[in-house]
Short mmCIF file of C-alpha atoms in Angstrom, two decimals:
data_model
loop_
_atom_site.label_atom_id
_atom_site.label_comp_id
_atom_site.label_asym_id
_atom_site.label_seq_id
_atom_site.Cartn_x
_atom_site.Cartn_y
_atom_site.Cartn_z
CA UNK A 1 57.95 232.27 19.99
CA UNK A 2 58.61 232.80 23.68
CA UNK A 3 61.33 231.05 25.65
CA UNK A 4 60.14 228.18 27.88
CA UNK A 5 60.34 228.81 31.63
CA UNK A 6 63.69 228.06 33.26
CA UNK A 7 62.26 225.02 35.06
CA UNK A 8 61.17 223.29 31.82
CA UNK A 9 64.04 221.35 30.26
CA UNK A 10 63.82 219.86 26.78
CA UNK A 11 66.17 216.95 26.10
CA UNK A 12 67.10 218.25 22.64
CA UNK A 13 68.29 221.55 24.15
CA UNK A 14 70.77 219.90 26.53
CA UNK A 15 74.30 219.20 25.23
CA UNK A 16 75.58 215.66 25.62
CA UNK A 17 78.86 214.70 27.27
CA UNK A 18 80.87 211.52 27.80
CA UNK A 19 81.28 210.97 31.56
CA UNK A 20 84.60 210.01 33.07
CA UNK A 21 84.99 206.37 34.15
CA UNK A 22 82.34 205.23 31.63
CA UNK A 23 82.62 203.67 28.19
CA UNK A 24 80.18 204.02 25.28
CA UNK A 25 78.07 206.47 27.29
CA UNK A 26 76.45 209.77 26.32
CA UNK A 27 74.76 211.70 29.15
CA UNK A 28 72.58 214.81 29.15
CA UNK A 29 72.23 216.69 32.44
CA UNK A 30 68.50 217.47 32.48
CA UNK A 31 68.19 218.88 36.00
CA UNK A 32 71.00 220.28 38.12
CA UNK A 33 72.45 223.29 39.88
CA UNK A 34 73.73 224.94 36.67
CA UNK A 35 70.49 224.95 34.67
CA UNK A 36 67.62 225.13 37.18
CA UNK A 37 69.40 225.88 40.44
CA UNK A 38 68.64 222.48 42.00
CA UNK A 39 70.44 222.09 45.31
CA UNK A 40 69.62 218.53 46.36
CA UNK A 41 69.01 216.55 43.19
CA UNK A 42 70.48 216.01 39.74
CA UNK A 43 68.76 214.11 36.89
CA UNK A 44 70.58 212.79 33.81
CA UNK A 45 69.45 210.97 30.70
CA UNK A 46 72.01 208.37 29.68
CA UNK A 47 72.36 206.37 26.48
CA UNK A 48 74.80 203.47 26.73
CA UNK A 49 75.97 201.14 23.96
CA UNK A 50 75.94 197.32 24.17
CA UNK A 51 78.63 195.93 26.49
CA UNK A 52 79.52 199.40 27.73
CA UNK A 53 78.73 201.41 30.86
CA UNK A 54 80.14 202.48 34.20
CA UNK A 55 83.45 201.04 35.34
CA UNK A 56 83.86 200.24 39.07
CA UNK A 57 83.47 203.38 41.18
CA UNK A 58 81.70 204.85 44.20
CA UNK A 59 80.34 208.28 45.11
CA UNK A 60 81.19 209.43 48.65
CA UNK A 61 78.06 210.77 50.33
CA UNK A 62 75.98 210.65 47.11
CA UNK A 63 72.97 208.40 46.57
CA UNK A 64 72.34 207.26 42.98
CA UNK A 65 69.24 205.80 41.34
CA UNK A 66 69.07 204.36 37.82
CA UNK A 67 65.71 203.81 36.13
CA UNK A 68 66.04 201.72 32.96
CA UNK A 69 63.80 203.16 30.22
CA UNK A 70 64.89 200.90 27.33
CA UNK A 71 67.19 197.89 26.94
CA UNK A 72 68.68 195.48 29.46
CA UNK A 73 71.61 195.84 31.82
CA UNK A 74 73.54 194.21 34.64
CA UNK A 75 74.04 196.17 37.83
CA UNK A 76 76.46 195.31 40.60
CA UNK A 77 76.63 196.79 44.08
CA UNK A 78 79.51 195.46 46.14
CA UNK A 79 79.43 191.70 45.56
CA UNK A 80 75.75 191.49 44.53
CA UNK A 81 74.75 191.32 40.84
CA UNK A 82 71.30 191.67 39.25
CA UNK A 83 70.03 191.76 35.68
CA UNK A 84 67.66 194.58 34.78
CA UNK A 85 64.96 195.05 32.12
CA UNK A 86 63.15 198.19 31.04
CA UNK A 87 61.03 199.45 33.93
CA UNK A 88 63.47 198.23 36.59
CA UNK A 89 65.09 200.66 38.98
CA UNK A 90 68.26 200.20 41.05
CA UNK A 91 69.80 202.08 43.96
CA UNK A 92 73.53 202.61 44.43
CA UNK A 93 74.20 203.54 48.09
CA UNK A 94 76.82 206.18 48.91
CA UNK A 95 80.40 204.96 49.29
CA UNK A 96 79.72 201.43 47.92
CA UNK A 97 81.53 200.36 44.71
CA UNK A 98 79.15 199.75 41.83
CA UNK A 99 79.18 198.82 38.13
CA UNK A 100 76.53 199.20 35.40
CA UNK A 101 76.84 197.36 32.06
CA UNK A 102 74.39 197.25 29.14
CA UNK A 103 73.53 193.71 28.02
CA UNK A 104 70.98 194.43 25.25
CA UNK A 105 71.90 194.46 21.55
CA UNK A 106 70.42 197.94 21.27
CA UNK A 107 71.59 200.92 23.33
CA UNK A 108 70.02 201.28 26.76
CA UNK A 109 68.35 204.53 27.83
CA UNK A 110 68.14 205.35 31.50
CA UNK A 111 67.38 208.13 33.92
CA UNK A 112 70.09 208.65 36.51
CA UNK A 113 69.29 210.56 39.69
CA UNK A 114 71.91 211.79 42.16
CA UNK A 115 71.29 213.29 45.57
CA UNK A 116 73.04 215.55 46.31
CA UNK A 117 74.16 216.51 42.78
CA UNK A 118 77.34 214.83 41.54
CA UNK A 119 78.08 217.29 38.70
CA UNK A 120 80.97 215.12 37.40
CA UNK A 121 83.20 216.51 40.14
CA UNK A 122 86.38 214.37 40.35
CA UNK A 123 86.57 214.84 44.12
CA UNK A 124 83.10 213.25 44.42
CA UNK A 125 84.06 209.86 42.99
CA UNK A 126 86.29 206.98 44.14
CA UNK A 127 87.83 204.74 41.48
CA UNK A 128 90.44 202.91 43.54
CA UNK A 129 89.61 200.69 46.50
CA UNK A 130 92.69 200.02 48.72
CA UNK A 131 92.45 196.75 50.57
CA UNK A 132 89.41 195.67 48.58
CA UNK A 133 89.10 194.29 45.11
CA UNK A 134 86.68 196.42 43.08
CA UNK A 135 83.76 194.73 41.34
CA UNK A 136 84.83 193.08 38.04
#
């Protein structure tokens, strides 16, 4: 059996990791600089348990999109909150504090897209917001 081309990524071949500043979350980096050489985009598959998700944070200079594949969730950007169902997509602008919490009884599955790639770099995330209360 021949190896698949470098640009074809199979979910089962990608190791999972638990991202910083998240609870009950298992991510798989499907597309990124390390595996396909992507320079301007990163795609993750996330599985998040009920009541868990991303704690308040922001990504300086990085746009983020979350497409909910399964389950329900609540997203917050700044002071605005919205409930999401499977098939919904949300956008987290650069530099704006955001939160993502699963509300379904079953784990949520979502695609997360970053541009440029975030790569879990600690210097590319803000978790403290001086002079401003972070989202709850």
